[in-house]
mmCIF file of C-alpha atoms and ligand atoms in Angstrom:
data_model
loop_
_atom_site.group_PDB
_atom_site.id
_atom_site.type_symbol
_atom_site.label_atom_id
_atom_site.label_comp_id
_atom_site.label_asym_id
_atom_site.label_seq_id
_atom_site.Cartn_x
_atom_site.Cartn_y
_atom_site.Cartn_z
ATOM 1 C CA MET A 1 0.000 0.000 0.000
ATOM 2 C CA THR A 2 1.521 3.376 -0.876
ATOM 3 C CA THR A 3 0.384 6.840 0.087
ATOM 4 C CA THR A 4 0.766 9.563 -2.515
ATOM 5 C CA ALA A 5 0.054 13.202 -1.880
ATOM 6 C CA THR A 6 -3.291 14.426 -3.184
ATOM 7 C CA THR A 7 -1.828 17.908 -3.579
ATOM 8 C CA THR A 8 0.166 18.305 -6.764
ATOM 9 C CA THR A 9 3.502 20.028 -6.620
ATOM 10 C CA THR A 10 4.880 21.783 -9.662
ATOM 11 C CA ALA A 11 8.438 20.528 -9.916
ATOM 12 C CA THR A 12 10.973 23.281 -10.079
ATOM 13 C CA THR A 13 12.951 21.092 -12.479
ATOM 14 C CA THR A 14 10.558 19.261 -14.841
ATOM 15 C CA THR A 15 13.441 17.384 -16.524
ATOM 16 C CA ASN A 16 13.742 15.220 -13.376
ATOM 17 C CA SER A 17 10.095 14.236 -13.215
ATOM 18 C CA ASP A 18 10.758 10.863 -14.853
ATOM 19 C CA THR A 19 13.724 10.087 -12.583
ATOM 20 C CA ARG A 20 12.802 7.961 -9.610
ATOM 21 C CA VAL A 21 14.746 8.008 -6.354
ATOM 22 C CA THR A 22 14.073 6.395 -2.999
ATOM 23 C CA VAL A 23 15.182 7.680 0.393
ATOM 24 C CA LEU A 24 15.259 5.326 3.370
ATOM 25 C CA GLY A 25 15.486 7.147 6.696
ATOM 26 C CA LEU A 26 13.737 10.452 7.323
ATOM 27 C CA GLY A 27 15.620 11.869 10.264
ATOM 28 C CA ALA A 28 16.979 15.403 10.113
ATOM 29 C CA MET A 29 19.398 14.560 7.315
ATOM 30 C CA GLY A 30 17.282 11.996 5.461
ATOM 31 C CA SER A 31 14.328 14.381 5.369
ATOM 32 C CA ALA A 32 16.559 17.139 4.008
ATOM 33 C CA ILE A 33 17.806 14.809 1.279
ATOM 34 C CA ALA A 34 14.283 13.695 0.339
ATOM 35 C CA ARG A 35 13.024 17.276 0.373
ATOM 36 C CA ASN A 36 15.902 18.311 -1.871
ATOM 37 C CA PHE A 37 14.999 15.664 -4.454
ATOM 38 C CA LEU A 38 11.322 16.654 -4.297
ATOM 39 C CA ASP A 39 12.152 20.345 -4.744
ATOM 40 C CA ARG A 40 14.134 19.433 -7.857
ATOM 41 C CA GLY A 41 11.282 17.477 -9.366
ATOM 42 C CA TYR A 42 12.365 13.878 -8.742
ATOM 43 C CA ARG A 43 9.736 11.181 -8.319
ATOM 44 C CA THR A 44 10.658 10.486 -4.721
ATOM 45 C CA THR A 45 9.617 7.473 -2.657
ATOM 46 C CA VAL A 46 10.318 7.606 1.067
ATOM 47 C CA TRP A 47 10.259 5.230 4.014
ATOM 48 C CA ASN A 48 10.984 5.673 7.685
ATOM 49 C CA ARG A 49 10.756 3.283 10.623
ATOM 50 C CA THR A 50 8.457 5.779 12.354
ATOM 51 C CA ALA A 51 5.988 6.287 9.503
ATOM 52 C CA SER A 52 4.666 9.637 10.726
ATOM 53 C CA LYS A 53 7.925 11.316 9.712
ATOM 54 C CA SER A 54 6.997 10.807 6.058
ATOM 55 C CA THR A 55 3.849 12.945 6.334
ATOM 56 C CA PRO A 56 5.408 16.354 5.520
ATOM 57 C CA LEU A 57 7.222 14.811 2.553
ATOM 58 C CA VAL A 58 4.045 13.171 1.249
ATOM 59 C CA GLU A 59 2.377 16.560 1.510
ATOM 60 C CA ALA A 60 5.235 17.902 -0.617
ATOM 61 C CA GLY A 61 4.662 15.246 -3.276
ATOM 62 C CA ALA A 62 6.565 12.164 -2.093
ATOM 63 C CA THR A 63 5.194 8.633 -2.161
ATOM 64 C CA ALA A 64 5.407 6.914 1.218
ATOM 65 C CA ALA A 65 6.049 3.168 1.012
ATOM 66 C CA ALA A 66 4.593 0.910 3.687
ATOM 67 C CA THR A 67 7.829 -1.058 3.985
ATOM 68 C CA ALA A 68 11.498 -0.403 3.277
ATOM 69 C CA ALA A 69 11.475 -3.227 0.698
ATOM 70 C CA GLU A 70 8.575 -1.586 -1.128
ATOM 71 C CA ALA A 71 10.515 1.695 -1.151
ATOM 72 C CA VAL A 72 13.597 -0.019 -2.598
ATOM 73 C CA ALA A 73 11.510 -1.678 -5.310
ATOM 74 C CA ALA A 74 10.129 1.715 -6.361
ATOM 75 C CA SER A 75 13.362 3.257 -7.720
ATOM 76 C CA PRO A 76 16.641 2.262 -9.396
ATOM 77 C CA LEU A 77 18.542 4.565 -7.022
ATOM 78 C CA VAL A 78 18.141 4.121 -3.260
ATOM 79 C CA VAL A 79 19.703 6.591 -0.805
ATOM 80 C CA VAL A 80 19.970 5.242 2.751
ATOM 81 C CA CYS A 81 20.406 7.762 5.559
ATOM 82 C CA LEU A 82 20.016 6.179 8.984
ATOM 83 C CA LEU A 83 21.425 6.806 12.451
ATOM 84 C CA ASP A 84 24.304 4.323 12.429
ATOM 85 C CA SER A 85 25.588 1.015 11.086
ATOM 86 C CA THR A 86 23.371 -0.970 13.467
ATOM 87 C CA ALA A 87 20.286 0.651 11.972
ATOM 88 C CA LEU A 88 21.697 0.137 8.502
ATOM 89 C CA ASP A 89 22.251 -3.581 9.058
ATOM 90 C CA GLU A 90 18.662 -3.981 10.309
ATOM 91 C CA VAL A 91 17.166 -2.130 7.361
ATOM 92 C CA LEU A 92 19.352 -3.874 4.783
ATOM 93 C CA ALA A 93 18.262 -7.232 6.188
ATOM 94 C CA SER A 94 14.634 -6.200 5.653
ATOM 95 C CA VAL A 95 15.153 -5.165 2.017
ATOM 96 C CA GLU A 96 17.311 -8.112 0.926
ATOM 97 C CA PRO A 97 14.767 -9.537 -1.579
ATOM 98 C CA ALA A 98 14.361 -6.159 -3.282
ATOM 99 C CA VAL A 99 17.944 -4.963 -3.867
ATOM 100 C CA LYS A 100 18.857 -7.002 -6.998
ATOM 101 C CA GLY A 101 19.622 -4.609 -9.856
ATOM 102 C CA LYS A 102 19.464 -1.542 -7.617
ATOM 103 C CA VAL A 103 22.113 1.066 -6.789
ATOM 104 C CA LEU A 104 22.362 1.429 -3.033
ATOM 105 C CA VAL A 105 23.873 4.746 -1.910
ATOM 106 C CA ASN A 106 24.576 4.612 1.793
ATOM 107 C CA VAL A 107 25.255 7.999 3.425
ATOM 108 C CA THR A 108 24.987 6.764 6.999
ATOM 109 C CA SER A 109 28.054 7.533 9.119
ATOM 110 C CA GLY A 110 30.316 4.516 9.473
ATOM 111 C CA SER A 111 33.827 3.161 9.144
ATOM 112 C CA ALA A 112 35.760 2.227 6.026
ATOM 113 C CA GLY A 113 35.548 -1.427 7.061
ATOM 114 C CA GLN A 114 31.760 -1.233 7.377
ATOM 115 C CA ALA A 115 31.578 0.371 3.927
ATOM 116 C CA ARG A 116 33.598 -2.467 2.402
ATOM 117 C CA ALA A 117 31.388 -5.022 4.158
ATOM 118 C CA ASN A 118 28.259 -3.249 2.898
ATOM 119 C CA GLU A 119 29.634 -3.372 -0.644
ATOM 120 C CA ARG A 120 30.254 -7.106 -0.339
ATOM 121 C CA TRP A 121 26.727 -7.593 0.997
ATOM 122 C CA ALA A 122 25.259 -5.647 -1.921
ATOM 123 C CA GLY A 123 27.388 -7.401 -4.537
ATOM 124 C CA GLU A 124 26.390 -10.829 -3.251
ATOM 125 C CA ARG A 125 22.750 -9.840 -3.847
ATOM 126 C CA GLY A 126 23.155 -8.348 -7.309
ATOM 127 C CA ALA A 127 23.139 -4.698 -6.277
ATOM 128 C CA GLU A 128 25.736 -1.981 -6.873
ATOM 129 C CA TYR A 129 26.994 -0.035 -3.864
ATOM 130 C CA LEU A 130 28.180 3.496 -3.326
ATOM 131 C CA ASP A 131 29.344 4.662 0.070
ATOM 132 C CA GLY A 132 28.967 8.339 0.830
ATOM 133 C CA LYS A 133 29.622 10.488 3.882
ATOM 134 C CA ILE A 134 28.022 13.804 4.718
ATOM 135 C CA MET A 135 30.169 16.785 5.705
ATOM 136 C CA GLY A 136 27.677 19.498 6.493
ATOM 137 C CA ASP A 137 24.322 20.140 8.094
ATOM 138 C CA PRO A 138 20.771 19.375 6.908
ATOM 139 C CA PRO A 139 19.683 22.934 6.064
ATOM 140 C CA TYR A 140 22.495 23.186 3.520
ATOM 141 C CA VAL A 141 21.716 19.989 1.572
ATOM 142 C CA GLY A 142 21.510 20.976 -2.081
ATOM 143 C CA THR A 143 24.164 23.671 -1.714
ATOM 144 C CA ASP A 144 27.953 23.535 -1.931
ATOM 145 C CA ARG A 145 28.048 23.995 1.828
ATOM 146 C CA VAL A 146 27.517 20.246 2.206
ATOM 147 C CA MET A 147 30.280 17.978 0.885
ATOM 148 C CA PHE A 148 29.558 14.385 -0.100
ATOM 149 C CA PRO A 149 32.635 12.227 -0.683
ATOM 150 C CA PHE A 150 31.582 9.045 -2.496
ATOM 151 C CA SER A 151 33.414 5.775 -3.216
ATOM 152 C CA GLY A 152 32.557 2.336 -4.580
ATOM 153 C CA SER A 153 31.088 1.338 -7.932
ATOM 154 C CA ARG A 154 32.414 3.707 -10.588
ATOM 155 C CA SER A 155 29.722 2.677 -13.063
ATOM 156 C CA ALA A 156 27.002 3.375 -10.480
ATOM 157 C CA PHE A 157 28.515 6.771 -9.692
ATOM 158 C CA GLU A 158 28.731 7.695 -13.359
ATOM 159 C CA ALA A 159 25.197 6.480 -14.055
ATOM 160 C CA HIS A 160 23.696 8.589 -11.261
ATOM 161 C CA GLU A 161 26.238 11.393 -10.949
ATOM 162 C CA SER A 162 23.825 14.137 -12.007
ATOM 163 C CA THR A 163 21.288 13.033 -9.396
ATOM 164 C CA LEU A 164 23.912 12.727 -6.665
ATOM 165 C CA ARG A 165 25.259 16.165 -7.521
ATOM 166 C CA GLU A 166 21.864 17.615 -6.639
ATOM 167 C CA LEU A 167 22.786 16.914 -2.998
ATOM 168 C CA GLY A 168 25.707 19.304 -2.705
ATOM 169 C CA SER A 169 29.412 19.392 -3.416
ATOM 170 C CA VAL A 170 30.205 15.841 -4.595
ATOM 171 C CA ALA A 171 33.564 14.108 -5.130
ATOM 172 C CA TYR A 172 34.239 10.528 -6.193
ATOM 173 C CA HIS A 173 37.229 9.003 -4.389
ATOM 174 C CA GLY A 174 37.595 5.639 -6.182
ATOM 175 C CA GLU A 175 36.425 2.029 -6.460
ATOM 176 C CA ASP A 176 37.483 1.059 -2.920
ATOM 177 C CA ALA A 177 34.156 1.524 -1.103
ATOM 178 C CA GLY A 178 35.993 2.511 2.081
ATOM 179 C CA LEU A 179 37.610 5.660 0.647
ATOM 180 C CA ALA A 180 34.706 8.022 1.344
ATOM 181 C CA ALA A 181 34.804 7.007 5.009
ATOM 182 C CA VAL A 182 38.591 7.415 5.041
ATOM 183 C CA GLU A 183 38.180 10.951 3.687
ATOM 184 C CA PHE A 184 35.425 11.749 6.190
ATOM 185 C CA MET A 185 37.301 10.348 9.195
ATOM 186 C CA ALA A 186 40.524 12.095 8.173
ATOM 187 C CA GLN A 187 38.815 15.458 7.705
ATOM 188 C CA VAL A 188 36.982 15.151 11.033
ATOM 189 C CA ALA A 189 40.119 13.950 12.856
ATOM 190 C CA LEU A 190 42.186 16.835 11.470
ATOM 191 C CA ALA A 191 39.555 19.308 12.623
ATOM 192 C CA TYR A 192 39.562 17.787 16.133
ATOM 193 C CA GLU A 193 43.403 17.757 16.263
ATOM 194 C CA LEU A 194 43.483 21.437 15.319
ATOM 195 C CA LEU A 195 40.637 22.539 17.562
ATOM 196 C CA ILE A 196 41.766 20.727 20.732
ATOM 197 C CA GLY A 197 45.197 22.311 20.270
ATOM 198 C CA TYR A 198 43.478 25.679 19.890
ATOM 199 C CA LEU A 199 41.560 25.150 23.146
ATOM 200 C CA HIS A 200 44.769 24.146 24.960
ATOM 201 C CA VAL A 201 46.406 27.394 23.813
ATOM 202 C CA LEU A 202 43.376 29.395 24.967
ATOM 203 C CA LYS A 203 43.957 27.898 28.453
ATOM 204 C CA LEU A 204 47.502 29.305 28.298
ATOM 205 C CA VAL A 205 46.428 32.685 26.972
ATOM 206 C CA GLN A 206 43.621 33.057 29.480
ATOM 207 C CA ALA A 207 45.936 32.038 32.351
ATOM 208 C CA GLU A 208 48.139 34.996 31.391
ATOM 209 C CA GLY A 209 45.113 37.324 31.490
ATOM 210 C CA VAL A 210 44.991 37.854 27.728
ATOM 211 C CA ASP A 211 41.570 38.175 26.089
ATOM 212 C CA VAL A 212 40.941 34.889 24.243
ATOM 213 C CA VAL A 213 38.751 36.504 21.557
ATOM 214 C CA GLU A 214 41.315 39.185 20.768
ATOM 215 C CA PHE A 215 44.065 36.539 20.685
ATOM 216 C CA THR A 216 41.952 34.407 18.307
ATOM 217 C CA GLU A 217 41.446 37.373 15.983
ATOM 218 C CA ARG A 218 45.213 37.933 15.878
ATOM 219 C CA PHE A 219 45.885 34.250 15.198
ATOM 220 C CA ALA A 220 43.209 34.189 12.489
ATOM 221 C CA GLY A 221 45.309 36.785 10.668
ATOM 222 C CA SER A 222 48.017 34.159 10.188
ATOM 223 C CA LEU A 223 45.674 31.475 8.782
ATOM 224 C CA PRO A 224 46.037 32.503 5.114
ATOM 225 C CA ALA A 225 49.635 31.252 5.279
ATOM 226 C CA TYR A 226 48.549 27.732 6.202
ATOM 227 C CA PRO A 227 47.378 26.359 2.825
ATOM 228 C CA ALA A 228 50.829 26.906 1.287
ATOM 229 C CA LEU A 229 52.594 25.534 4.384
ATOM 230 C CA LEU A 230 50.377 22.439 4.511
ATOM 231 C CA GLY A 231 50.871 21.915 0.776
ATOM 232 C CA SER A 232 54.655 21.996 1.090
ATOM 233 C CA MET A 233 54.533 19.676 4.127
ATOM 234 C CA GLY A 234 52.323 17.231 2.239
ATOM 235 C CA GLN A 235 54.752 17.224 -0.662
ATOM 236 C CA ALA A 236 57.648 16.650 1.763
ATOM 237 C CA VAL A 237 55.872 13.666 3.347
ATOM 238 C CA LYS A 238 55.042 12.252 -0.094
ATOM 239 C CA SER A 239 58.619 12.667 -1.413
ATOM 240 C CA GLY A 240 60.521 12.031 1.826
ATOM 241 C CA ALA A 241 62.573 15.162 1.096
ATOM 242 C CA TYR A 242 62.206 17.339 4.193
ATOM 243 C CA ALA A 243 63.233 20.982 3.754
ATOM 244 C CA PRO A 244 63.598 23.009 6.977
ATOM 245 C CA ASP A 245 59.970 24.240 7.041
ATOM 246 C CA LEU A 246 59.370 26.378 10.167
ATOM 247 C CA GLY A 247 63.181 26.342 10.409
ATOM 248 C CA SER A 248 65.415 23.388 11.226
ATOM 249 C CA LEU A 249 64.504 21.030 14.047
ATOM 250 C CA ASP A 250 67.764 22.015 15.783
ATOM 251 C CA VAL A 251 66.442 25.567 16.060
ATOM 252 C CA GLN A 252 62.818 24.627 16.761
ATOM 253 C CA ALA A 253 63.759 22.171 19.548
ATOM 254 C CA ALA A 254 65.631 24.908 21.428
ATOM 255 C CA LEU A 255 62.260 26.592 21.989
ATOM 256 C CA MET A 256 60.466 23.533 23.361
ATOM 257 C CA ASP A 257 61.829 23.604 26.923
ATOM 258 C CA ASP A 258 60.639 27.193 27.296
ATOM 259 C CA LEU A 259 57.213 26.321 25.841
ATOM 260 C CA ILE A 260 56.835 23.449 28.321
ATOM 261 C CA ALA A 261 58.169 25.405 31.313
ATOM 262 C CA HIS A 262 55.760 28.260 30.533
ATOM 263 C CA ARG A 263 52.774 25.930 30.575
ATOM 264 C CA GLU A 264 53.966 24.196 33.742
ATOM 265 C CA SER A 265 54.315 27.549 35.513
ATOM 266 C CA LEU A 266 50.642 28.268 34.749
ATOM 267 C CA GLY A 267 49.339 24.800 35.572
ATOM 268 C CA VAL A 268 48.345 24.273 31.933
ATOM 269 C CA ASP A 269 48.550 20.798 30.324
ATOM 270 C CA THR A 270 51.968 20.107 28.802
ATOM 271 C CA MET A 271 51.222 16.696 27.232
ATOM 272 C CA ARG A 272 50.953 17.952 23.653
ATOM 273 C CA MET A 273 54.132 20.036 23.801
ATOM 274 C CA ARG A 274 55.989 17.168 25.495
ATOM 275 C CA GLU A 275 54.902 14.896 22.614
ATOM 276 C CA VAL A 276 56.257 17.407 20.078
ATOM 277 C CA LYS A 277 59.556 17.764 22.009
ATOM 278 C CA GLU A 278 60.001 14.004 22.273
ATOM 279 C CA LEU A 279 59.461 13.583 18.532
ATOM 280 C CA MET A 280 61.874 16.409 17.751
ATOM 281 C CA ASP A 281 64.537 14.961 20.061
ATOM 282 C CA ARG A 282 64.201 11.534 18.416
ATOM 283 C CA ARG A 283 64.479 12.969 14.936
ATOM 284 C CA ILE A 284 67.543 15.027 15.925
ATOM 285 C CA VAL A 285 69.194 12.005 17.563
ATOM 286 C CA ASP A 286 68.589 10.153 14.270
ATOM 287 C CA GLY A 287 70.759 12.794 12.587
ATOM 288 C CA HIS A 288 68.024 14.889 10.954
ATOM 289 C CA GLY A 289 68.230 18.102 13.006
ATOM 290 C CA ASP A 290 68.708 20.058 9.770
ATOM 291 C CA GLN A 291 65.255 19.021 8.504
ATOM 292 C CA GLY A 292 61.895 20.693 9.180
ATOM 293 C CA PHE A 293 58.818 19.966 11.289
ATOM 294 C CA SER A 294 57.293 17.768 8.549
ATOM 295 C CA SER A 295 60.134 15.271 9.049
ATOM 296 C CA LEU A 296 58.519 14.285 12.363
ATOM 297 C CA PHE A 297 56.234 12.218 10.138
ATOM 298 C CA GLU A 298 59.063 9.662 9.956
ATOM 299 C CA VAL A 299 59.046 9.043 13.707
ATOM 300 C CA LEU A 300 55.250 8.806 14.111
ATOM 301 C CA GLY A 301 53.836 5.311 14.687
ATOM 302 C CA GLY A 302 51.473 3.831 12.107
ATOM 303 C CA ALA A 303 50.999 1.097 9.547
ATOM 304 C CA ALA A 304 52.350 1.224 6.015
ATOM 305 C CA ALA A 305 49.843 2.311 3.333
ATOM 306 C CA GLN A 306 47.310 -0.358 2.271
ATOM 307 C CA VAL A 307 48.474 -1.974 -0.959
HETATM 308 N N1 LIG B 401 22.312 15.728 11.368
HETATM 309 C C1 LIG B 401 23.488 16.204 11.117
HETATM 310 O O1 LIG B 401 23.735 17.398 11.140
HETATM 311 C C2 LIG B 401 24.646 15.273 10.741
HETATM 312 C C3 LIG B 401 25.429 15.877 9.590
HETATM 313 C C4 LIG B 401 26.558 14.988 9.179
HETATM 314 C C5 LIG B 401 26.057 13.575 8.884
HETATM 315 N N2 LIG B 401 25.246 13.042 9.979
HETATM 316 C C6 LIG B 401 24.920 11.630 9.793
HETATM 317 O O2 LIG B 401 23.730 11.445 9.021
HETATM 318 C C7 LIG B 401 23.049 10.247 9.458
HETATM 319 C C8 LIG B 401 21.622 10.579 9.796
HETATM 320 O O3 LIG B 401 21.662 11.582 10.788
HETATM 321 P P1 LIG B 401 20.316 12.335 11.244
HETATM 322 O O4 LIG B 401 20.725 13.670 11.784
HETATM 323 O O5 LIG B 401 19.317 12.290 10.163
HETATM 324 O O6 LIG B 401 19.857 11.402 12.467
HETATM 325 P P2 LIG B 401 18.409 11.336 13.126
HETATM 326 O O7 LIG B 401 17.697 12.608 12.914
HETATM 327 O O8 LIG B 401 18.604 10.814 14.505
HETATM 328 O O9 LIG B 401 17.671 10.200 12.248
HETATM 329 C C9 LIG B 401 18.095 8.867 12.363
HETATM 330 C C10 LIG B 401 17.309 8.043 11.361
HETATM 331 O O10 LIG B 401 17.678 6.682 11.524
HETATM 332 C C11 LIG B 401 16.514 5.918 11.777
HETATM 333 N N3 LIG B 401 16.825 4.773 12.621
HETATM 334 C C12 LIG B 401 17.527 4.761 13.785
HETATM 335 N N4 LIG B 401 17.611 3.486 14.249
HETATM 336 C C13 LIG B 401 16.952 2.697 13.367
HETATM 337 C C14 LIG B 401 16.692 1.312 13.268
HETATM 338 N N5 LIG B 401 17.161 0.474 14.192
HETATM 339 N N6 LIG B 401 15.979 0.855 12.219
HETATM 340 C C15 LIG B 401 15.525 1.710 11.280
HETATM 341 N N7 LIG B 401 15.738 3.043 11.273
HETATM 342 C C16 LIG B 401 16.438 3.516 12.328
HETATM 343 C C17 LIG B 401 15.543 6.860 12.448
HETATM 344 O O11 LIG B 401 14.239 6.341 12.339
HETATM 345 P P3 LIG B 401 13.082 6.796 13.393
HETATM 346 O O12 LIG B 401 13.749 6.871 14.736
HETATM 347 O O13 LIG B 401 12.602 8.125 12.895
HETATM 348 O O14 LIG B 401 12.057 5.712 13.305
HETATM 349 C C18 LIG B 401 15.798 8.105 11.613
HETATM 350 O O15 LIG B 401 15.139 8.017 10.390
HETATM 351 C C19 LIG B 401 23.820 9.746 10.693
HETATM 352 O O16 LIG B 401 24.658 8.658 10.325
HETATM 353 C C20 LIG B 401 24.643 10.955 11.109
HETATM 354 O O17 LIG B 401 25.875 10.583 11.727
HETATM 355 C C21 LIG B 401 24.127 13.885 10.357
#
């Protein structure tokens, strides 16, 4: 049994009216995705565990399916946007008979390993799989303020690229279904690494009675220099040729004891600066004191790249 809106909606983009898309999961993000497709004229079928969440979308022209399997059967392209991988596994189990021949686009948060397992699950049942991650907030779906890294089936991405690009700023990262999650996790991790360091420094600044907002405004003035610095450090890591960026480690290390002593005198955490000093000391002992900060990459723990 399906419920289709009695009110007609004039599609803003009539060219999409014969393109069918299904959205499973109508939480904050799933609803924004479904709404975006509706606004652009797609024949949109929706399903949600709590059926009442489909009502506003049906009123906007969506077809609400009674079951997730019915929703999958309704379109060649199925976008799945659920809370987590546990929810995903439950819903995929319920749609198993319907996925053959479909393109499943999972944008639920999850790990690279889960994405690869999802792709195997889909392939074993005759479906193509794309893994996507969402970097942005629901109100901005459909604008370039939301980034969607995708990975997995190249043919599926190419076949539905124009539809997927309706969601926001889209990039395809390759056939390995885990790469979108790798990109997402790396981007999120880098933001956390930067921001926790920022908060640690605010502790130091505030302890010295300096206004944290005024300090932040001054530091923000130096941010335009970072893209070039990060680019040169990335090249150094890739090539293994470490120029003395930020100066040589011999010079940089001389500063570290003062940095640590300053924090200790104010009762501010020193763990991050002690980590940097320890890495610098190891790199210098290894005979690379003439190289730059990027050469610390060589003394960080971590596995070799996946082959
Ligand atoms: N919201 C955000 O700003 C962030 C932006 C970045 C990406 N995340 C990820 O997007 C996924 C969905 O997030 P959401 O914000 O839409 O989450 P909710 O509003 O809580 O909706 C969750 C939906 O999942 C359904 N659900 C939960 N458990 C189950 C289950 N066991 N079986 C079936 N469906 C399930 C839930 O259904 P209901 O509770 O309404 O019945 C919602 O449809 C997420 O991965 C974020 O990390 C969002």
